[in-house]
mmCIF file of C-alpha atoms in Angstrom:
data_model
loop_
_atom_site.group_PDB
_atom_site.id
_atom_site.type_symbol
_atom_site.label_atom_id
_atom_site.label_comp_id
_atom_site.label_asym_id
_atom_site.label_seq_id
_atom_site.Cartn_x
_atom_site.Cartn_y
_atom_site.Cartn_z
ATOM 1 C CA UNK B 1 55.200 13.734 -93.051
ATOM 2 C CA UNK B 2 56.130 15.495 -89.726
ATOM 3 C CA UNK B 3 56.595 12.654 -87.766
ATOM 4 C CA UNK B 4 60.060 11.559 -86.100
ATOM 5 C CA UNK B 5 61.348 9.418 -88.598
ATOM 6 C CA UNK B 6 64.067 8.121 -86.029
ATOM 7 C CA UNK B 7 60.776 6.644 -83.909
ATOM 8 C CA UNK B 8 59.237 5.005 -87.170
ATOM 9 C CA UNK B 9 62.669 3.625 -88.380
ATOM 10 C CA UNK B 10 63.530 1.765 -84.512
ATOM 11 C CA UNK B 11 60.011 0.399 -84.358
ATOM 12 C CA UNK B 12 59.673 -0.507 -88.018
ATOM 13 C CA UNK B 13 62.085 -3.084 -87.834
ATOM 14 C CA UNK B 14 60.546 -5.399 -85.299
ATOM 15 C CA UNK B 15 57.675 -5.720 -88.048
ATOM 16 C CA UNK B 16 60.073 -5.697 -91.429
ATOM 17 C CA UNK B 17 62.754 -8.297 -89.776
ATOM 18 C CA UNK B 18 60.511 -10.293 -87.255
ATOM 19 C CA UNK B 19 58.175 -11.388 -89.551
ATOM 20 C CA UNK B 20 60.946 -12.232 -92.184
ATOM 21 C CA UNK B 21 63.302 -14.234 -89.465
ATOM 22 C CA UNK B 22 59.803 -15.664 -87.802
ATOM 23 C CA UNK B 23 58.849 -17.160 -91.052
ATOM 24 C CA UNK B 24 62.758 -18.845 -92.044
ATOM 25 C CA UNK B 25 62.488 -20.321 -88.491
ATOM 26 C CA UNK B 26 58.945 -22.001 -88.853
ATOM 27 C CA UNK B 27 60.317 -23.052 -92.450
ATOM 28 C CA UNK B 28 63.131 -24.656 -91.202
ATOM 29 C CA UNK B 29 61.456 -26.451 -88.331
ATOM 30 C CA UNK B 30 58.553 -27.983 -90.822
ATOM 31 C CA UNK B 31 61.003 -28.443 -94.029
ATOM 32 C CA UNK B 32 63.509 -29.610 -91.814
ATOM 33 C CA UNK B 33 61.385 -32.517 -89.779
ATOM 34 C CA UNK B 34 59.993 -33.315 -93.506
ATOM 35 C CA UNK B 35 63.589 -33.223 -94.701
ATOM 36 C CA UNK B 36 64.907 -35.963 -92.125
ATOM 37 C CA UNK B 37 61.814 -38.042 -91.791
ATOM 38 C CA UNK B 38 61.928 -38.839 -95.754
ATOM 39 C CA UNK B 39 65.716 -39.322 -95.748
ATOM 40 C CA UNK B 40 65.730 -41.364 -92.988
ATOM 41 C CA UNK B 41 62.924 -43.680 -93.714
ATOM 42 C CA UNK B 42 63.343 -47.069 -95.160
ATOM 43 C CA UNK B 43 59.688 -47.132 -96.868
ATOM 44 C CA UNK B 44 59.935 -45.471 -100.390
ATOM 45 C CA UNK B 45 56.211 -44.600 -100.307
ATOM 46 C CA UNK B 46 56.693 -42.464 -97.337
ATOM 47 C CA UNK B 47 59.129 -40.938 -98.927
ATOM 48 C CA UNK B 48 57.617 -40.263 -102.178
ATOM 49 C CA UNK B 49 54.613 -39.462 -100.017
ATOM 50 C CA UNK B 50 56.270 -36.709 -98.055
ATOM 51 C CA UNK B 51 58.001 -34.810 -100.986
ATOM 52 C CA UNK B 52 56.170 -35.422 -103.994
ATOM 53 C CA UNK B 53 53.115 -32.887 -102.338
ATOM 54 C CA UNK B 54 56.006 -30.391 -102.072
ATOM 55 C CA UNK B 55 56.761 -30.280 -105.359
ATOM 56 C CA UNK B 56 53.197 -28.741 -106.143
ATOM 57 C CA UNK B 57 54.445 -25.827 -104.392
ATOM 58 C CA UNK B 58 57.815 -25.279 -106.036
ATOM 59 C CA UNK B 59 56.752 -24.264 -109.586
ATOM 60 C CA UNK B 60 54.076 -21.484 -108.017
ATOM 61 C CA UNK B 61 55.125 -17.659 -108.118
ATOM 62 C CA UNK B 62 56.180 -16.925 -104.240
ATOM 63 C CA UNK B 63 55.295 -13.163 -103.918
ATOM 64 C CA UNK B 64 51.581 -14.158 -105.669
ATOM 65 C CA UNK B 65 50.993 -16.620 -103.507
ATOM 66 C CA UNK B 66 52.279 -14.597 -100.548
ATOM 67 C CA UNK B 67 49.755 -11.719 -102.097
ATOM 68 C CA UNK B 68 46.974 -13.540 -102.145
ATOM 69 C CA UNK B 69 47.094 -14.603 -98.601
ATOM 70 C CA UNK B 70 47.575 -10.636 -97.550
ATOM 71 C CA UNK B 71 44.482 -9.596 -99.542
ATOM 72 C CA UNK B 72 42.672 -12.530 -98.112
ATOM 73 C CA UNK B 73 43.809 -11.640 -94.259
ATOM 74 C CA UNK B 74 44.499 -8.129 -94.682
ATOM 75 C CA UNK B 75 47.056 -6.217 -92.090
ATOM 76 C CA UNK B 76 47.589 -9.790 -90.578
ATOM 77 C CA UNK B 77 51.367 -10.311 -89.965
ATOM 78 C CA UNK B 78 50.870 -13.681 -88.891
ATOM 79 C CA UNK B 79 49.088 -14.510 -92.098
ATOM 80 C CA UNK B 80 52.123 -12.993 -93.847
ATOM 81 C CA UNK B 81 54.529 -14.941 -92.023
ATOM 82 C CA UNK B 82 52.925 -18.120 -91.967
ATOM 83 C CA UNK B 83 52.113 -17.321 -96.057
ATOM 84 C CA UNK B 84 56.406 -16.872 -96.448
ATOM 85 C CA UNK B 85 56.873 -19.675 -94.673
ATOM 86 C CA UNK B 86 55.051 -21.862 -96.894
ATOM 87 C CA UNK B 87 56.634 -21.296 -99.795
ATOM 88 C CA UNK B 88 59.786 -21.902 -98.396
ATOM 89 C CA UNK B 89 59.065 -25.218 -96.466
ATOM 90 C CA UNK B 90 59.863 -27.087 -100.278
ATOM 91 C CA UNK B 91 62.864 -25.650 -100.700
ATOM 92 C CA UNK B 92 64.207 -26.133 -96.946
ATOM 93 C CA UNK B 93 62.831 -29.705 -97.014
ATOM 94 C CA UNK B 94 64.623 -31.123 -100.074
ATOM 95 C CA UNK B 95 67.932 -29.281 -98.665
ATOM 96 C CA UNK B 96 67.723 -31.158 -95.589
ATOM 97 C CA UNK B 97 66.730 -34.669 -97.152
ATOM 98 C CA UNK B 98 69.230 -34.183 -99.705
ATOM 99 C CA UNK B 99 72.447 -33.158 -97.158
ATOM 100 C CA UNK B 100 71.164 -36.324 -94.537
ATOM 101 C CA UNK B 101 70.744 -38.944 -97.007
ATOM 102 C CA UNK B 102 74.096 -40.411 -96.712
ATOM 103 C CA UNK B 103 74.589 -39.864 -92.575
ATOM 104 C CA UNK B 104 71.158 -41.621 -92.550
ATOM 105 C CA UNK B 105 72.116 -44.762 -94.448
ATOM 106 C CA UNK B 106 75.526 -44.790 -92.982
ATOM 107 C CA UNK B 107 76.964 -47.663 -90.446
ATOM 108 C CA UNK B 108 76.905 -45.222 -87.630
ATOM 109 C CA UNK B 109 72.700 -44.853 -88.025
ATOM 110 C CA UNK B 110 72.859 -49.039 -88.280
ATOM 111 C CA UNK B 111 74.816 -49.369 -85.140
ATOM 112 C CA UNK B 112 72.700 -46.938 -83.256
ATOM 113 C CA UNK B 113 69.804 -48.849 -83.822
ATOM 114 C CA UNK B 114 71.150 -52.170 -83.004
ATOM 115 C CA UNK B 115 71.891 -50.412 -79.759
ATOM 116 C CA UNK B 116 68.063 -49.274 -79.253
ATOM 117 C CA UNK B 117 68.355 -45.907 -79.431
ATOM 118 C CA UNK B 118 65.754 -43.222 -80.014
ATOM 119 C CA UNK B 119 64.689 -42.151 -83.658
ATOM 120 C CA UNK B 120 65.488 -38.804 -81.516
ATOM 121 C CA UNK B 121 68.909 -39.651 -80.808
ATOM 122 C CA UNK B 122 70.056 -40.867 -83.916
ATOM 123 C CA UNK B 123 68.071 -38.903 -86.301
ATOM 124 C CA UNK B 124 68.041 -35.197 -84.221
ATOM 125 C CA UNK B 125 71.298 -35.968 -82.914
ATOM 126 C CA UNK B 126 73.427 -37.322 -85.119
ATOM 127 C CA UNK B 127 71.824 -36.989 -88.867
ATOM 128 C CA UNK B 128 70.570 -33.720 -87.700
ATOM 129 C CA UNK B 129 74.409 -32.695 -87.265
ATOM 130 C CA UNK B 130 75.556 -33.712 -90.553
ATOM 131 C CA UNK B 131 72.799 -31.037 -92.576
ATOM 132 C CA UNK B 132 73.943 -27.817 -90.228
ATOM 133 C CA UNK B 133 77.038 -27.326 -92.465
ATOM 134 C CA UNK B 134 74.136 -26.945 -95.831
ATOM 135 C CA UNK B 135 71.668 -24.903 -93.698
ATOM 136 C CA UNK B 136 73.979 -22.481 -92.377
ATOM 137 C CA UNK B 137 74.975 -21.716 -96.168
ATOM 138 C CA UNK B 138 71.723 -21.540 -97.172
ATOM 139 C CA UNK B 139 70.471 -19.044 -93.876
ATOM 140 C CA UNK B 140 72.071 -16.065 -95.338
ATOM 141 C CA UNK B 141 70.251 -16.551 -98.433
ATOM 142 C CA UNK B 142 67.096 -17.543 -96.834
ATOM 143 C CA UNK B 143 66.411 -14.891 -94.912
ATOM 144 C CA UNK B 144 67.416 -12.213 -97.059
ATOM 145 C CA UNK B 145 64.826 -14.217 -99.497
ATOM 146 C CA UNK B 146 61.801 -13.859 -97.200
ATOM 147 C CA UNK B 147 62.974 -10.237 -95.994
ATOM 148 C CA UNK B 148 62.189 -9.505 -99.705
ATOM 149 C CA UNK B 149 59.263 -11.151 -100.071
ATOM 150 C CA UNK B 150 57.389 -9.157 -96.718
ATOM 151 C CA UNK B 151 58.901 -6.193 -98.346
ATOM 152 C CA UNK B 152 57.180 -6.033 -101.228
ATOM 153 C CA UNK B 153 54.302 -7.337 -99.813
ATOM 154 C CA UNK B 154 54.132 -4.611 -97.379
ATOM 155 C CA UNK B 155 55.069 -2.474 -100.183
ATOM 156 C CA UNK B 156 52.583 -2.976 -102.947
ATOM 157 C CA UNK B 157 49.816 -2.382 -99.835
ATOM 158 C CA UNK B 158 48.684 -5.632 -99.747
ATOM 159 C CA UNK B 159 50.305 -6.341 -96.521
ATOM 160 C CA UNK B 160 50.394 -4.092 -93.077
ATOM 161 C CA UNK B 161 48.367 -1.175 -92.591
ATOM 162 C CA UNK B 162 49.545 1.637 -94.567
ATOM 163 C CA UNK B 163 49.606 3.427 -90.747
ATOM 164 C CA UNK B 164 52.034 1.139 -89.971
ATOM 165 C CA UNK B 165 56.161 1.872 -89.058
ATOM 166 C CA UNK B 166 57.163 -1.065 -91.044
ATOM 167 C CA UNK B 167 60.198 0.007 -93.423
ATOM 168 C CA UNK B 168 58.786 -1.085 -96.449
ATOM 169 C CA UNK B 169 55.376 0.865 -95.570
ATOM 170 C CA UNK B 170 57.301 3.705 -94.819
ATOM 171 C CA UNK B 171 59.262 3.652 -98.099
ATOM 172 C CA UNK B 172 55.436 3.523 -99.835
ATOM 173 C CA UNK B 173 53.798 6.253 -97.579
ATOM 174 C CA UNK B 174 56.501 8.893 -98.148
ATOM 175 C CA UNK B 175 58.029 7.439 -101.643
ATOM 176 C CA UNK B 176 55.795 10.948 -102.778
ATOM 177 C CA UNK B 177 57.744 13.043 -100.798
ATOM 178 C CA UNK B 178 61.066 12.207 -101.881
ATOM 179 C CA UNK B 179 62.140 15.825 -102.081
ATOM 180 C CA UNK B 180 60.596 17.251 -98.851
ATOM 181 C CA UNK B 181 61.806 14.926 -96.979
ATOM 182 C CA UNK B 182 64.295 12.252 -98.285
ATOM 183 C CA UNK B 183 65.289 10.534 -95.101
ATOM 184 C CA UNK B 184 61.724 9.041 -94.354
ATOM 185 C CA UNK B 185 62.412 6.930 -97.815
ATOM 186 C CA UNK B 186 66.083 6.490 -97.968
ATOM 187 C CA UNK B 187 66.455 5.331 -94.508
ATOM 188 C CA UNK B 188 64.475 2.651 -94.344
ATOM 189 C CA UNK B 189 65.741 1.744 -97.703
ATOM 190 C CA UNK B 190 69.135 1.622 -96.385
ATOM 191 C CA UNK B 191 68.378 -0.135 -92.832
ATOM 192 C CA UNK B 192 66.546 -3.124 -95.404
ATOM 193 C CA UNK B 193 69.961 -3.496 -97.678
ATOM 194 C CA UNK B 194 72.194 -2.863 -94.770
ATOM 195 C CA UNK B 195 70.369 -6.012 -93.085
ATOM 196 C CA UNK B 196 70.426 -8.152 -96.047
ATOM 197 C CA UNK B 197 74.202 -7.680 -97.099
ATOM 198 C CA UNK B 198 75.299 -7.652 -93.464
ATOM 199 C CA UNK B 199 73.282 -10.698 -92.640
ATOM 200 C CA UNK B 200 74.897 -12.695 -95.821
ATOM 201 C CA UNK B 201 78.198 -11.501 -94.645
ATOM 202 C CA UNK B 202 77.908 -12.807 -91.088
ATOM 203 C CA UNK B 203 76.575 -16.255 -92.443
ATOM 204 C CA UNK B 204 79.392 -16.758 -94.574
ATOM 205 C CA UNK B 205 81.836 -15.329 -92.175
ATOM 206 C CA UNK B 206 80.793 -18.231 -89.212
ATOM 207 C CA UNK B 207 80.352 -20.764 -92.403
ATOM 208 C CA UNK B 208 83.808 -20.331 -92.589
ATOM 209 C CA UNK B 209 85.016 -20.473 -89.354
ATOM 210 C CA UNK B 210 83.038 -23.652 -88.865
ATOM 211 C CA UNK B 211 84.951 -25.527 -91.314
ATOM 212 C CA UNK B 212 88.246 -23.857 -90.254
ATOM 213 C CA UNK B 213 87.841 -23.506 -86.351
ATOM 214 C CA UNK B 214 91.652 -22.671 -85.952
ATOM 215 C CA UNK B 215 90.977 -19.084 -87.856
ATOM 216 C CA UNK B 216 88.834 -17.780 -85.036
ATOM 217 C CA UNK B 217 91.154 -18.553 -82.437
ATOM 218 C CA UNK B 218 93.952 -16.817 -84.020
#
């Protein structure tokens, strides 16, 4: 109480959308190398070998393994992002192998490598093409996934420092003083669903102006 809630609510969000966006991007780069080497192999037991682990993740409670982690490396946001990454790099890596399965075992990918050219170049360039139209549809939904999973994290107290002007410590710290002084809960509760709904709008908004490029210049 008595501090400028204006201050806390500008710098909170580097912490409470930083860590959330930091952790969908090292997701995506990990799942999505996993993704394309696995659908883009021609050896089934590298294949097997790179998903099969995943799947030992998929079935395990994200927020208690993301709790753990916090208790373990306490006020650490690196631990927390690296900790919401890892639950999502299953997810993100089946997406990807499942959308570049057919571009990888199409003629194009056959002719590219009778002409010699890079598993760069044909893989990052022209499979990696073919999954943007599934990841951009699932970005929205990703990040508003791991914004709630730091959240609560950061909530529940097993996350930042409860000193810290993250928006989801904030809503924790003052949560008791509701009446006195409502703004230093509701704001930060607003700024987090204003974020997630405007985020999921903007994704589907350029989803759909990627499949229907005349719209935008209209």
């Amino acid at each position: 109480m008595g501090r400028d809630v204006l201050q806390l609510l500008l710098v909170g969000g580097r912490t409470a959308l930083g860590m959330a966006i930091g952790a969908v991007v090292i997701a995506y780069v990990i799942g999505g190398l996993i993704g394309l080497v696995a659908a883009s192999t021609r050896h089934r037991w590298l294949d097997e070998g790179l998903i099969r682990p995943l799947d030992v993740l998929l079935p395990l409670p994200s927020l208690l393994v993301i709790s753990v982690v916090a208790v373990g490396w306490r006020a650490s946001a690196l631990a927390i992002t690296l900790a919401v990454a890892l639950v999502n790099v299953p997810t993100v890596a089946r997406l990807v192998r499942a959308a570049a399965l057919d571009a990888a075992s199409s003629p194009v990918v056959e002719a590219l490598r009778m002409q010699r050219e890079s598993w760069f170049t044909i893989h990052l360039g022209y499979v990696g093409r073919s999954v943007l139209g599934p990841v951009a549809a699932d970005l929205g939904t990703r990040i508003t996934l791991a914004v709630f999973l730091v959240a609560s994290v950061n909530f529940l107290g097993l996350g930042l420092s409860p000193t810290a002007p993250d928006w989801a410590v904030s809503i924790s710290r003052n949560r008791e003083g509701l009446l006195l002084q409502p703004w230093s809960v509701l704001a930060p509760a607003l700024l987090l669903v204003s974020f997630t709904l405007g985020f999921n709008l903007l994704a589907d908004r350029l989803l759909h102006y990627s499949r229907h490029p005349t719209e935008a210049t209209q």
